[in-house]
Amino acid sequence: MSKSKLNFTRTTTDKLTVKAGVLSEDCSHIAYTDENDCEQVVRVADLLAAFKNQVIDFSVALKTDEDLELIGSDSEYDSEIDDSDEM
């Protein structure tokens, strides 16, 4: 007998997110600003305790902002725009 092509599965995902947190030098704490604009410091181990002895996917992202130079008026793109105005 073949397996049914109809499956019914309920998936529950527990997710922990700290936005714009700063990891301490020894990687044991994260400092962040809460919804009341108060700085909080929490131990990483305390955050992960709810997931103890569970299979997890672990992800960390590093976000950096960089100011970019504006292209000057002598660029090739600007000269193409100037040429198209003459038509």
PDB file of C-alpha atoms in Angstrom:
ATOM      1  CA  MET A   1       0.000   0.000   0.000  1.00  0.00           C
ATOM      2  CA  SER A   2       1.383   3.449  -0.873  1.00  0.00           C
ATOM      3  CA  LYS A   3       1.738   6.358   1.501  1.00  0.00           C
ATOM      4  CA  SER A   4      -0.999   8.999   1.422  1.00  0.00           C
ATOM      5  CA  LYS A   5      -0.113  12.250  -0.325  1.00  0.00           C
ATOM      6  CA  LEU A   6      -2.180  14.146   2.235  1.00  0.00           C
ATOM      7  CA  ASN A   7      -0.314  15.073   5.410  1.00  0.00           C
ATOM      8  CA  PHE A   8      -1.548  17.114   8.328  1.00  0.00           C
ATOM      9  CA  THR A   9       1.218  18.529  10.519  1.00  0.00           C
ATOM     10  CA  ARG A  10       1.196  21.185  13.204  1.00  0.00           C
ATOM     11  CA  THR A  11       4.529  22.913  13.688  1.00  0.00           C
ATOM     12  CA  THR A  12       5.235  25.120  16.682  1.00  0.00           C
ATOM     13  CA  THR A  13       8.255  27.402  16.605  1.00  0.00           C
ATOM     14  CA  ASP A  14       9.644  29.041  19.737  1.00  0.00           C
ATOM     15  CA  LYS A  15      11.833  31.979  18.780  1.00  0.00           C
ATOM     16  CA  LEU A  16      14.027  34.279  20.842  1.00  0.00           C
ATOM     17  CA  THR A  17      15.105  37.584  19.295  1.00  0.00           C
ATOM     18  CA  VAL A  18      17.245  40.380  20.712  1.00  0.00           C
ATOM     19  CA  LYS A  19      17.386  43.309  18.287  1.00  0.00           C
ATOM     20  CA  ALA A  20      20.446  45.570  18.263  1.00  0.00           C
ATOM     21  CA  GLY A  21      22.028  43.882  21.261  1.00  0.00           C
ATOM     22  CA  VAL A  22      25.719  44.254  22.083  1.00  0.00           C
ATOM     23  CA  LEU A  23      27.548  41.066  23.031  1.00  0.00           C
ATOM     24  CA  SER A  24      29.979  41.482  25.926  1.00  0.00           C
ATOM     25  CA  GLU A  25      33.729  40.980  25.495  1.00  0.00           C
ATOM     26  CA  ASP A  26      33.597  37.563  27.170  1.00  0.00           C
ATOM     27  CA  CYS A  27      30.426  36.608  25.207  1.00  0.00           C
ATOM     28  CA  SER A  28      28.504  35.914  28.412  1.00  0.00           C
ATOM     29  CA  HIS A  29      26.069  38.867  28.387  1.00  0.00           C
ATOM     30  CA  ILE A  30      24.011  40.881  25.898  1.00  0.00           C
ATOM     31  CA  ALA A  31      23.138  44.530  26.505  1.00  0.00           C
ATOM     32  CA  TYR A  32      20.081  45.901  24.708  1.00  0.00           C
ATOM     33  CA  THR A  33      17.480  48.655  24.997  1.00  0.00           C
ATOM     34  CA  ASP A  34      14.000  47.412  25.861  1.00  0.00           C
ATOM     35  CA  GLU A  35      10.625  48.747  24.701  1.00  0.00           C
ATOM     36  CA  ASN A  36      10.677  51.322  27.558  1.00  0.00           C
ATOM     37  CA  ASP A  37      14.053  52.722  26.388  1.00  0.00           C
ATOM     38  CA  CYS A  38      15.790  51.215  29.433  1.00  0.00           C
ATOM     39  CA  GLU A  39      19.120  49.479  28.969  1.00  0.00           C
ATOM     40  CA  GLN A  40      18.998  45.832  30.001  1.00  0.00           C
ATOM     41  CA  VAL A  41      21.818  43.331  30.432  1.00  0.00           C
ATOM     42  CA  VAL A  42      20.990  39.642  30.281  1.00  0.00           C
ATOM     43  CA  ARG A  43      23.133  36.511  30.481  1.00  0.00           C
ATOM     44  CA  VAL A  44      23.297  34.495  27.263  1.00  0.00           C
ATOM     45  CA  ALA A  45      22.919  31.287  29.292  1.00  0.00           C
ATOM     46  CA  ASP A  46      19.656  32.601  30.770  1.00  0.00           C
ATOM     47  CA  LEU A  47      18.294  33.324  27.288  1.00  0.00           C
ATOM     48  CA  LEU A  48      19.156  29.846  26.048  1.00  0.00           C
ATOM     49  CA  ALA A  49      17.953  27.974  29.154  1.00  0.00           C
ATOM     50  CA  ALA A  50      14.428  27.596  27.743  1.00  0.00           C
ATOM     51  CA  PHE A  51      15.892  25.583  24.862  1.00  0.00           C
ATOM     52  CA  LYS A  52      18.018  23.256  27.025  1.00  0.00           C
ATOM     53  CA  ASN A  53      18.206  19.635  25.794  1.00  0.00           C
ATOM     54  CA  GLN A  54      16.328  20.515  22.596  1.00  0.00           C
ATOM     55  CA  VAL A  55      17.437  20.357  18.973  1.00  0.00           C
ATOM     56  CA  ILE A  56      17.878  23.985  17.895  1.00  0.00           C
ATOM     57  CA  ASP A  57      18.923  26.074  14.917  1.00  0.00           C
ATOM     58  CA  PHE A  58      21.258  28.815  16.150  1.00  0.00           C
ATOM     59  CA  SER A  59      21.897  31.980  14.182  1.00  0.00           C
ATOM     60  CA  VAL A  60      23.733  35.234  14.870  1.00  0.00           C
ATOM     61  CA  ALA A  61      23.894  38.174  12.474  1.00  0.00           C
ATOM     62  CA  LEU A  62      26.197  41.183  12.442  1.00  0.00           C
ATOM     63  CA  LYS A  63      24.779  44.372  10.977  1.00  0.00           C
ATOM     64  CA  THR A  64      27.031  47.262   9.998  1.00  0.00           C
ATOM     65  CA  ASP A  65      26.128  50.582   8.424  1.00  0.00           C
ATOM     66  CA  GLU A  66      28.515  52.337   6.110  1.00  0.00           C
ATOM     67  CA  ASP A  67      28.222  55.817   4.626  1.00  0.00           C
ATOM     68  CA  LEU A  68      28.758  55.732   0.889  1.00  0.00           C
ATOM     69  CA  GLU A  69      30.356  58.483  -1.136  1.00  0.00           C
ATOM     70  CA  LEU A  70      28.052  60.374  -3.422  1.00  0.00           C
ATOM     71  CA  ILE A  71      29.127  60.321  -7.048  1.00  0.00           C
ATOM     72  CA  GLY A  72      30.341  63.729  -8.230  1.00  0.00           C
ATOM     73  CA  SER A  73      28.790  65.649 -11.122  1.00  0.00           C
ATOM     74  CA  ASP A  74      31.675  64.713 -13.443  1.00  0.00           C
ATOM     75  CA  SER A  75      30.579  61.081 -13.567  1.00  0.00           C
ATOM     76  CA  GLU A  76      29.745  59.288 -16.798  1.00  0.00           C
ATOM     77  CA  TYR A  77      26.157  58.794 -15.642  1.00  0.00           C
ATOM     78  CA  ASP A  78      25.586  62.527 -15.138  1.00  0.00           C
ATOM     79  CA  SER A  79      26.973  63.336 -18.589  1.00  0.00           C
ATOM     80  CA  GLU A  80      24.581  60.795 -20.122  1.00  0.00           C
ATOM     81  CA  ILE A  81      21.686  62.528 -18.375  1.00  0.00           C
ATOM     82  CA  ASP A  82      22.868  65.934 -19.627  1.00  0.00           C
ATOM     83  CA  ASP A  83      23.084  64.605 -23.214  1.00  0.00           C
ATOM     84  CA  SER A  84      19.537  63.263 -23.072  1.00  0.00           C
ATOM     85  CA  ASP A  85      18.204  66.714 -22.107  1.00  0.00           C
ATOM     86  CA  GLU A  86      19.362  68.095 -25.462  1.00  0.00           C
ATOM     87  CA  MET A  87      17.002  65.865 -27.471  1.00  0.00           C
TER      88      MET A  87
END
